[in-house]
mmCIF file of C-alpha atoms in Angstrom:
data_model
loop_
_atom_site.group_PDB
_atom_site.id
_atom_site.type_symbol
_atom_site.label_atom_id
_atom_site.label_comp_id
_atom_site.label_asym_id
_atom_site.label_seq_id
_atom_site.Cartn_x
_atom_site.Cartn_y
_atom_site.Cartn_z
ATOM 1 C CA UNK A 1 -18.693 5.277 34.201
ATOM 2 C CA UNK A 2 -16.308 8.027 35.081
ATOM 3 C CA UNK A 3 -16.013 11.664 34.226
ATOM 4 C CA UNK A 4 -19.149 11.981 32.109
ATOM 5 C CA UNK A 5 -18.809 14.327 29.221
ATOM 6 C CA UNK A 6 -21.905 16.316 28.233
ATOM 7 C CA UNK A 7 -22.732 17.804 24.833
ATOM 8 C CA UNK A 8 -25.238 20.497 23.773
ATOM 9 C CA UNK A 9 -27.827 19.746 21.169
ATOM 10 C CA UNK A 10 -26.862 19.797 17.547
ATOM 11 C CA UNK A 11 -28.960 21.556 14.894
ATOM 12 C CA UNK A 12 -27.755 20.622 11.495
ATOM 13 C CA UNK A 13 -27.978 23.544 9.045
ATOM 14 C CA UNK A 14 -26.819 23.821 5.411
ATOM 15 C CA UNK A 15 -25.118 20.439 5.402
ATOM 16 C CA UNK A 16 -24.168 18.399 2.350
ATOM 17 C CA UNK A 17 -26.437 15.877 0.689
ATOM 18 C CA UNK A 18 -25.991 12.334 1.808
ATOM 19 C CA UNK A 19 -23.581 10.139 -0.168
ATOM 20 C CA UNK A 20 -24.735 6.671 -1.174
ATOM 21 C CA UNK A 21 -21.220 5.354 -1.571
ATOM 22 C CA UNK A 22 -18.748 7.152 0.772
ATOM 23 C CA UNK A 23 -18.983 7.452 4.570
ATOM 24 C CA UNK A 24 -16.847 9.058 7.279
ATOM 25 C CA UNK A 25 -15.893 6.440 9.865
ATOM 26 C CA UNK A 26 -14.627 7.612 13.263
ATOM 27 C CA UNK A 27 -13.471 5.003 15.763
ATOM 28 C CA UNK A 28 -13.570 6.512 19.271
ATOM 29 C CA UNK A 29 -12.275 5.470 22.652
ATOM 30 C CA UNK A 30 -12.326 7.732 25.699
ATOM 31 C CA UNK A 31 -11.657 10.774 23.440
ATOM 32 C CA UNK A 32 -12.549 13.563 25.716
ATOM 33 C CA UNK A 33 -14.757 16.550 24.816
ATOM 34 C CA UNK A 34 -12.829 17.037 21.538
ATOM 35 C CA UNK A 35 -14.939 14.305 20.035
ATOM 36 C CA UNK A 36 -17.960 16.551 19.776
ATOM 37 C CA UNK A 37 -16.163 19.277 17.795
ATOM 38 C CA UNK A 38 -14.593 16.568 15.612
ATOM 39 C CA UNK A 39 -18.048 15.138 14.802
ATOM 40 C CA UNK A 40 -19.684 18.484 14.228
ATOM 41 C CA UNK A 41 -16.873 19.508 11.848
ATOM 42 C CA UNK A 42 -17.114 16.276 10.023
ATOM 43 C CA UNK A 43 -20.900 16.597 9.627
ATOM 44 C CA UNK A 44 -20.524 20.081 8.275
ATOM 45 C CA UNK A 45 -18.196 18.574 5.578
ATOM 46 C CA UNK A 46 -19.786 15.235 4.857
ATOM 47 C CA UNK A 47 -23.033 13.170 5.113
ATOM 48 C CA UNK A 48 -23.138 10.569 6.471
ATOM 49 C CA UNK A 49 -20.768 10.341 9.418
ATOM 50 C CA UNK A 50 -20.543 7.082 11.508
ATOM 51 C CA UNK A 51 -18.971 6.958 14.926
ATOM 52 C CA UNK A 52 -17.936 3.561 16.417
ATOM 53 C CA UNK A 53 -17.617 3.938 20.170
ATOM 54 C CA UNK A 54 -15.006 1.357 21.213
ATOM 55 C CA UNK A 55 -16.182 0.575 24.800
ATOM 56 C CA UNK A 56 -15.673 4.198 26.050
ATOM 57 C CA UNK A 57 -16.180 4.765 29.801
ATOM 58 C CA UNK A 58 -16.020 8.627 29.703
ATOM 59 C CA UNK A 59 -19.678 9.397 28.873
ATOM 60 C CA UNK A 60 -18.945 10.305 25.288
ATOM 61 C CA UNK A 61 -21.118 7.498 24.010
ATOM 62 C CA UNK A 62 -24.208 8.935 25.572
ATOM 63 C CA UNK A 63 -23.289 12.461 24.323
ATOM 64 C CA UNK A 64 -22.868 11.211 20.764
ATOM 65 C CA UNK A 65 -26.141 9.303 20.885
ATOM 66 C CA UNK A 66 -27.916 12.474 21.830
ATOM 67 C CA UNK A 67 -26.286 14.219 18.896
ATOM 68 C CA UNK A 68 -27.334 11.428 16.584
ATOM 69 C CA UNK A 69 -30.963 11.576 17.793
ATOM 70 C CA UNK A 70 -31.197 15.145 16.368
ATOM 71 C CA UNK A 71 -29.100 14.498 13.160
ATOM 72 C CA UNK A 72 -30.168 11.927 10.566
ATOM 73 C CA UNK A 73 -26.726 12.219 9.047
ATOM 74 C CA UNK A 74 -24.985 10.952 12.137
ATOM 75 C CA UNK A 75 -24.987 7.215 13.013
ATOM 76 C CA UNK A 76 -23.427 6.013 16.351
ATOM 77 C CA UNK A 77 -22.497 2.421 17.046
ATOM 78 C CA UNK A 78 -21.647 1.544 20.619
ATOM 79 C CA UNK A 79 -19.474 -1.516 21.309
ATOM 80 C CA UNK A 80 -19.825 -3.100 24.801
ATOM 81 C CA UNK A 81 -16.082 -3.299 25.486
ATOM 82 C CA UNK A 82 -12.770 -1.844 24.230
ATOM 83 C CA UNK A 83 -11.479 -4.027 21.367
ATOM 84 C CA UNK A 84 -8.966 -1.742 19.712
ATOM 85 C CA UNK A 85 -9.090 0.787 16.840
ATOM 86 C CA UNK A 86 -8.776 -1.821 13.998
ATOM 87 C CA UNK A 87 -11.616 -3.878 15.585
ATOM 88 C CA UNK A 88 -13.786 -0.818 15.820
ATOM 89 C CA UNK A 89 -13.052 0.121 12.233
ATOM 90 C CA UNK A 90 -13.911 -3.436 11.027
ATOM 91 C CA UNK A 91 -17.168 -3.404 12.880
ATOM 92 C CA UNK A 92 -18.004 -0.136 11.103
ATOM 93 C CA UNK A 93 -16.943 -1.470 7.750
ATOM 94 C CA UNK A 94 -19.065 -4.554 8.049
ATOM 95 C CA UNK A 95 -22.124 -2.504 8.940
ATOM 96 C CA UNK A 96 -21.380 0.035 6.183
ATOM 97 C CA UNK A 97 -20.966 -2.701 3.582
ATOM 98 C CA UNK A 98 -24.315 -4.229 4.625
ATOM 99 C CA UNK A 99 -25.895 -0.901 3.704
ATOM 100 C CA UNK A 100 -24.265 -0.777 0.351
ATOM 101 C CA UNK A 101 -21.448 1.720 1.086
ATOM 102 C CA UNK A 102 -18.191 1.140 -0.889
ATOM 103 C CA UNK A 103 -15.664 3.566 0.603
ATOM 104 C CA UNK A 104 -14.878 4.811 4.078
ATOM 105 C CA UNK A 105 -12.776 7.775 5.143
ATOM 106 C CA UNK A 106 -11.297 7.035 8.538
ATOM 107 C CA UNK A 107 -10.233 9.675 10.990
ATOM 108 C CA UNK A 108 -9.443 9.969 14.711
ATOM 109 C CA UNK A 109 -11.904 11.366 17.143
ATOM 110 C CA UNK A 110 -9.574 13.606 19.148
ATOM 111 C CA UNK A 111 -9.379 16.538 16.794
ATOM 112 C CA UNK A 112 -5.959 15.882 15.359
ATOM 113 C CA UNK A 113 -7.143 15.246 11.800
ATOM 114 C CA UNK A 114 -8.354 17.986 9.416
ATOM 115 C CA UNK A 115 -12.080 17.393 8.963
ATOM 116 C CA UNK A 116 -12.240 20.393 6.615
ATOM 117 C CA UNK A 117 -10.283 18.297 4.076
ATOM 118 C CA UNK A 118 -12.923 15.541 4.007
ATOM 119 C CA UNK A 119 -14.514 16.767 0.745
ATOM 120 C CA UNK A 120 -11.215 16.871 -1.103
ATOM 121 C CA UNK A 121 -10.194 13.454 -0.024
ATOM 122 C CA UNK A 122 -13.656 12.049 -0.897
ATOM 123 C CA UNK A 123 -13.462 13.715 -4.358
ATOM 124 C CA UNK A 124 -10.028 12.154 -5.007
ATOM 125 C CA UNK A 125 -11.541 8.771 -4.071
ATOM 126 C CA UNK A 126 -14.471 9.209 -6.340
ATOM 127 C CA UNK A 127 -12.128 9.946 -9.271
ATOM 128 C CA UNK A 128 -10.095 6.865 -8.596
ATOM 129 C CA UNK A 129 -12.352 4.384 -6.874
ATOM 130 C CA UNK A 130 -9.841 1.554 -6.930
ATOM 131 C CA UNK A 131 -7.234 3.504 -4.972
ATOM 132 C CA UNK A 132 -6.760 4.246 -1.307
ATOM 133 C CA UNK A 133 -6.266 7.991 -0.589
ATOM 134 C CA UNK A 134 -3.633 8.398 2.178
ATOM 135 C CA UNK A 135 -3.102 11.499 4.329
ATOM 136 C CA UNK A 136 0.498 12.566 4.370
ATOM 137 C CA UNK A 137 0.952 14.515 7.657
ATOM 138 C CA UNK A 138 2.159 18.037 7.741
ATOM 139 C CA UNK A 139 3.434 18.667 11.224
ATOM 140 C CA UNK A 140 3.390 21.945 13.095
ATOM 141 C CA UNK A 141 5.206 22.960 16.335
ATOM 142 C CA UNK A 142 2.734 20.963 18.468
ATOM 143 C CA UNK A 143 4.089 17.582 17.123
ATOM 144 C CA UNK A 144 6.269 15.732 19.645
ATOM 145 C CA UNK A 145 9.749 15.310 18.118
ATOM 146 C CA UNK A 146 9.937 11.722 19.341
ATOM 147 C CA UNK A 147 6.707 10.830 17.529
ATOM 148 C CA UNK A 148 7.814 12.483 14.346
ATOM 149 C CA UNK A 149 11.197 10.808 14.335
ATOM 150 C CA UNK A 150 9.833 7.486 15.364
ATOM 151 C CA UNK A 151 7.378 7.248 12.526
ATOM 152 C CA UNK A 152 10.164 7.427 9.996
ATOM 153 C CA UNK A 153 11.176 3.898 11.060
ATOM 154 C CA UNK A 154 7.779 2.408 10.396
ATOM 155 C CA UNK A 155 7.597 4.308 7.205
ATOM 156 C CA UNK A 156 10.913 2.866 5.981
ATOM 157 C CA UNK A 157 9.744 -0.677 6.749
ATOM 158 C CA UNK A 158 6.343 -0.219 5.118
ATOM 159 C CA UNK A 159 8.002 1.086 1.923
ATOM 160 C CA UNK A 160 10.461 -1.821 1.882
ATOM 161 C CA UNK A 161 7.667 -4.296 2.359
ATOM 162 C CA UNK A 162 5.784 -2.910 -0.600
ATOM 163 C CA UNK A 163 8.978 -2.310 -2.743
ATOM 164 C CA UNK A 164 8.461 1.540 -2.601
ATOM 165 C CA UNK A 165 4.894 1.360 -4.028
ATOM 166 C CA UNK A 166 4.217 4.960 -2.943
ATOM 167 C CA UNK A 167 3.124 4.882 0.671
ATOM 168 C CA UNK A 168 3.710 8.520 1.842
ATOM 169 C CA UNK A 169 3.100 7.806 5.496
ATOM 170 C CA UNK A 170 2.196 4.427 7.066
ATOM 171 C CA UNK A 171 0.736 5.681 10.345
ATOM 172 C CA UNK A 172 -1.443 8.623 9.586
ATOM 173 C CA UNK A 173 -5.035 7.466 9.957
ATOM 174 C CA UNK A 174 -6.824 10.179 7.874
ATOM 175 C CA UNK A 175 -7.523 8.005 4.752
ATOM 176 C CA UNK A 176 -10.214 6.797 2.297
ATOM 177 C CA UNK A 177 -10.287 3.019 1.874
ATOM 178 C CA UNK A 178 -12.218 0.886 -0.558
ATOM 179 C CA UNK A 179 -14.367 -1.119 1.886
ATOM 180 C CA UNK A 180 -14.341 -4.479 0.046
ATOM 181 C CA UNK A 181 -10.595 -4.981 -0.227
ATOM 182 C CA UNK A 182 -9.996 -3.754 3.363
ATOM 183 C CA UNK A 183 -12.560 -6.125 4.858
ATOM 184 C CA UNK A 184 -11.134 -8.996 2.822
ATOM 185 C CA UNK A 185 -7.653 -8.251 4.126
ATOM 186 C CA UNK A 186 -8.861 -7.927 7.792
ATOM 187 C CA UNK A 187 -11.017 -11.074 7.615
ATOM 188 C CA UNK A 188 -8.139 -13.022 6.189
ATOM 189 C CA UNK A 189 -6.022 -12.835 9.386
ATOM 190 C CA UNK A 190 -6.272 -12.135 13.075
ATOM 191 C CA UNK A 191 -4.115 -9.078 13.328
ATOM 192 C CA UNK A 192 -4.743 -5.339 12.585
ATOM 193 C CA UNK A 193 -7.110 -5.015 15.427
ATOM 194 C CA UNK A 194 -5.383 -2.403 17.544
ATOM 195 C CA UNK A 195 -2.644 0.206 16.940
ATOM 196 C CA UNK A 196 -1.175 -1.970 14.252
ATOM 197 C CA UNK A 197 -4.241 -1.261 12.114
ATOM 198 C CA UNK A 198 -3.106 1.777 10.019
ATOM 199 C CA UNK A 199 0.313 0.531 8.911
ATOM 200 C CA UNK A 200 -0.689 -2.986 8.299
ATOM 201 C CA UNK A 201 -3.743 -2.011 6.263
ATOM 202 C CA UNK A 202 -1.727 0.063 3.760
ATOM 203 C CA UNK A 203 0.913 -2.679 3.366
ATOM 204 C CA UNK A 204 -1.591 -5.521 2.793
ATOM 205 C CA UNK A 205 -3.712 -3.381 0.477
ATOM 206 C CA UNK A 206 -0.603 -2.580 -1.612
ATOM 207 C CA UNK A 207 -0.006 -6.361 -1.791
ATOM 208 C CA UNK A 208 -3.452 -6.798 -3.091
ATOM 209 C CA UNK A 209 -2.803 -4.189 -5.853
ATOM 210 C CA UNK A 210 -4.700 -1.320 -4.319
ATOM 211 C CA UNK A 211 -2.754 1.774 -5.417
ATOM 212 C CA UNK A 212 -1.826 4.521 -2.836
ATOM 213 C CA UNK A 213 -2.710 8.050 -3.636
ATOM 214 C CA UNK A 214 -1.074 10.556 -1.227
ATOM 215 C CA UNK A 215 -2.468 13.959 -0.253
ATOM 216 C CA UNK A 216 -0.993 16.371 2.300
ATOM 217 C CA UNK A 217 -2.959 16.953 5.472
ATOM 218 C CA UNK A 218 -2.087 18.935 8.553
ATOM 219 C CA UNK A 219 -2.019 17.207 11.925
ATOM 220 C CA UNK A 220 -2.307 18.964 15.374
ATOM 221 C CA UNK A 221 -1.352 17.508 18.703
ATOM 222 C CA UNK A 222 -3.392 19.108 21.532
ATOM 223 C CA UNK A 223 -1.920 19.540 24.978
ATOM 224 C CA UNK A 224 -3.846 18.169 27.997
ATOM 225 C CA UNK A 225 -4.904 21.686 28.994
ATOM 226 C CA UNK A 226 -6.351 22.149 25.450
ATOM 227 C CA UNK A 227 -8.475 18.963 25.778
ATOM 228 C CA UNK A 228 -5.912 16.596 24.156
ATOM 229 C CA UNK A 229 -6.110 12.965 24.982
ATOM 230 C CA UNK A 230 -3.563 10.378 23.860
ATOM 231 C CA UNK A 231 -3.717 6.643 24.280
ATOM 232 C CA UNK A 232 -0.284 6.077 22.727
ATOM 233 C CA UNK A 233 2.055 4.178 24.922
ATOM 234 C CA UNK A 234 5.603 4.373 23.705
ATOM 235 C CA UNK A 235 6.912 0.944 24.851
ATOM 236 C CA UNK A 236 3.698 -1.064 24.383
ATOM 237 C CA UNK A 237 2.892 0.362 20.921
ATOM 238 C CA UNK A 238 6.427 0.174 19.663
ATOM 239 C CA UNK A 239 6.591 -3.462 20.641
ATOM 240 C CA UNK A 240 3.309 -3.944 18.742
ATOM 241 C CA UNK A 241 4.725 -2.215 15.690
ATOM 242 C CA UNK A 242 8.004 -4.239 15.855
ATOM 243 C CA UNK A 243 6.052 -7.520 15.928
ATOM 244 C CA UNK A 244 3.842 -6.272 13.056
ATOM 245 C CA UNK A 245 6.812 -5.425 10.841
ATOM 246 C CA UNK A 246 8.344 -8.740 11.663
ATOM 247 C CA UNK A 247 5.456 -10.739 10.310
ATOM 248 C CA UNK A 248 4.996 -8.322 7.402
ATOM 249 C CA UNK A 249 8.576 -8.763 6.441
ATOM 250 C CA UNK A 250 8.070 -12.598 6.350
ATOM 251 C CA UNK A 251 4.932 -12.084 4.287
ATOM 252 C CA UNK A 252 6.952 -9.743 1.991
ATOM 253 C CA UNK A 253 9.604 -12.365 1.502
ATOM 254 C CA UNK A 254 7.050 -14.932 0.434
ATOM 255 C CA UNK A 255 5.444 -12.515 -1.993
ATOM 256 C CA UNK A 256 8.669 -10.960 -3.390
ATOM 257 C CA UNK A 257 8.557 -12.715 -6.735
ATOM 258 C CA UNK A 258 5.040 -11.634 -7.370
ATOM 259 C CA UNK A 259 5.803 -8.061 -6.240
ATOM 260 C CA UNK A 260 8.794 -7.916 -8.493
ATOM 261 C CA UNK A 261 6.827 -9.139 -11.453
ATOM 262 C CA UNK A 262 4.140 -6.439 -10.781
ATOM 263 C CA UNK A 263 6.888 -3.769 -10.480
ATOM 264 C CA UNK A 264 8.449 -4.769 -13.866
ATOM 265 C CA UNK A 265 5.182 -5.219 -15.681
#
C-alpha cells in the first residue's frame, strides 16, 4: 500500500430516509482524498450510498470502511484487484439487485460530479422508471479543451449508432440506470468493463428500448494541487473508444432495420 489516505470520523445528521429502490453507486480507484468529500456529500443527499473500491492501493478503502462502520447508510465493497470502472459497477449492480434495488445512480469518486443534484435525478427516475436519466455536462473554465472537443466525436458516433434517439452526452458518468436492463446488457457480452462502460451502456440500452432522459449537470475538473486525480490516458483510452465504436457500428448495422421500424412506429 502506498500513500495511505486517512479520513476523520463521520457522524450522520439530518440525512434522508433510506430508499428501497434507488441507490447511489460510486466506483472508486485510487481517487485521492476527494473521495471522502464525494461520499459525505452523496450521503447528505441520498440514502443508501454504495462505494465499490476497485482494487485501490492508496489507503482509501480503509478510510471508507471506517466511515461505513459509523454510518448505516454507507456500504463499501472492496474488490481485491483493479478490474476497471465497468467491472466495478457491474459488481455493485449484482449485489444491489440481490437486495431488491431496481435503479442505481452512478457517479465518479473524484469530486467532479454534482452530488447535490442526486435528489433531482432520482426524482426524475422515479417519475419515469423505464428511462435512464443521463447527465448532460455543463463545463466551466476548469475543463481541458482537448477533453471537451474530443468527447464531441464520441457523442456523434453514439447518436449515429442509435439513430439520434436523444443521447445528450455519451461519456458523462453521472446517471441513473434501471438495474435490470443494464445487467442484462453487460452480462450479454464481454466488453463495457473499463473506460468504455459509459458510452457503450447508453448505446446498448437505447437498442433495448430504454429511453434517455437528459438533465444538465455541472462538471468540475480539479487540478493536482486541488486534490484532483485523473486516470485518463489520452492514447490508451481513445484507442479503447475507437475499438468500442467500431464494434458498436457493426452492431448498429445489423440492428438497423429494427431501429428504423421503431423510429417510424
